[in-house]
Steps between C-alpha positions, in 0.01 A plus 500: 500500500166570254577376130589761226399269207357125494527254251254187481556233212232242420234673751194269616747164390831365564766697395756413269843509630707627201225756381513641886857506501580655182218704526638660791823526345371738198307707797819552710664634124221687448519667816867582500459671128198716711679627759751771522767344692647147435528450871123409566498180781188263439415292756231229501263634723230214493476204314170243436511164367230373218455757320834659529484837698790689555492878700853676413616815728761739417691554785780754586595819449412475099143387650310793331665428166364138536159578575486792228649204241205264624263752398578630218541115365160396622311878329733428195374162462098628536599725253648276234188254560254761424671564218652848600834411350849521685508694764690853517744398775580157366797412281521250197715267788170489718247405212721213409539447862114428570475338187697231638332463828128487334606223267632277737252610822182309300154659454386407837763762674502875658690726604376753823642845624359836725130313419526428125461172370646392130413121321815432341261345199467491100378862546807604643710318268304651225522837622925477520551280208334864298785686657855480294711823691734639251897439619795629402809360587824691473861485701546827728510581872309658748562778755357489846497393864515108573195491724509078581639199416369168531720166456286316685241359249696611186738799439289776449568889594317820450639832428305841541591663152679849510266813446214231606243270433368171509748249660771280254486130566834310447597156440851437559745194443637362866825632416391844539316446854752609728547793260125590547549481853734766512312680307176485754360860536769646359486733168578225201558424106371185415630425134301211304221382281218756561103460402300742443122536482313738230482781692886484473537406899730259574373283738739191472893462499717185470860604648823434362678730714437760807671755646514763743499846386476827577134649554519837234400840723304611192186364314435535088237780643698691744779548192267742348696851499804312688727614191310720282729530272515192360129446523423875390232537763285186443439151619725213480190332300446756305812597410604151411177445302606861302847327423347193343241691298789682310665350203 
């Protein structure tokens, strides 16, 4: 199987054992944040010894979502070291993600994917120690379809939010893992500690609780004109935002 992304630590000397491994630790988390399912497989697809080299594959049916996350982290990565900023399809979670990996990986390591090559080097730490995403962190839930869940190599899940979007990530205590299993693919509430970035998008959820629940027939949109009379004609937006303009 060809390699989706490829990691070398210490290139041209011997590589250090714990910046290899923990490097590749922070690149596995970064790639799980990128993708839109939490049930992305990585295999090791090749592996050199000196300078550590190591190929990863996605394999399975979530294949494409692991090849799409190994390129947008290697693009987002050029970006940040040229000084573009964060990237538009990253989250706060992902920045601190490859911060980690490019402090322990060592100026003499890369990262490789579709062609690109990235030094994971000063530059690039420069370039993401500038960035400082705005969070905010409030309790809530989220509405959607449970699209994976991943127990494997931590307990992570992903949830396609109602009326759209980009994918939810969860993290969830081991309690709730058989819960989340019951909930695979089916329409869910996930109730917890929810981040969102300043777009007001949450991205990120830490569950205390999930449930099963019924998947509403209606969207916010498709209520316009569905009872005029409480409404009196208008949007649900607009007619809310006429309420809270009146004294």
């Amino acid at each position: 199987m060809d390699a989706d992304i490829v990691l070398t630590v210490d290139d041209g000397q011997s590589a250090d054992a714990a910046r290899f491994f923990a490097a590749g630790v922070h690149l596995l988390e970064l790639l799980d944040d990128l993708s839109d399912t939490a049930d992305v497989q990585w295999k090791v697809a090749e592996l050199k010894l000196g300078s550590a080299v190591s190929a990863l594959a996605a394999e399975g049916e979530h294949r494409t979502e692991g090849i799409d996350a190994a390129r947008a982290a290697v693009t987002g990565l050029a970006r940040i070291r040229d000084g573009n900023g964060m990237p538009a399809d990253w989250t706060p979670n992902a920045v601190a993600h490859a911060k980690d990996m490019v402090r322990r990986a060592g100026d003499r390591s890369k990262v490789e994917a579709a062609s690109n090559v990235v030094w994971l080097d000063r530059r690039l730490r420069n370039g993401l120690d500038e960035i400082s995403p705005w969070v905010r962190e409030f309790y809530g839930s989220v509405r959607g379809q449970m699209t994976g869940v991943n127990v494997t190599r931590g307990n992570r899940a992903s949830i396609k939010p109602q009326g759209g979007g980009k994918v939810v990530h969860v993290g969830f205590p081991t309690q709730l893992a058989q819960k989340m299993r019951d909930g695979l693919l089916e329409f869910v509430e996930v109730e917890g500690t929810l981040r969102q970035n300043e777009d007001g998008q949450t991205y990120y959820i830490t569950a205390d609780e999930v449930r099963v629940v019924e998947e509403p027939t209606l969207t916010w949109r498709e209520l316009r004109g569905y009872m005029p009379e409480i409404t009196e004609g208008m949007t649900v937006a607009d007619y809310l935002e006429a309420i809270h303009g009146q004294d």
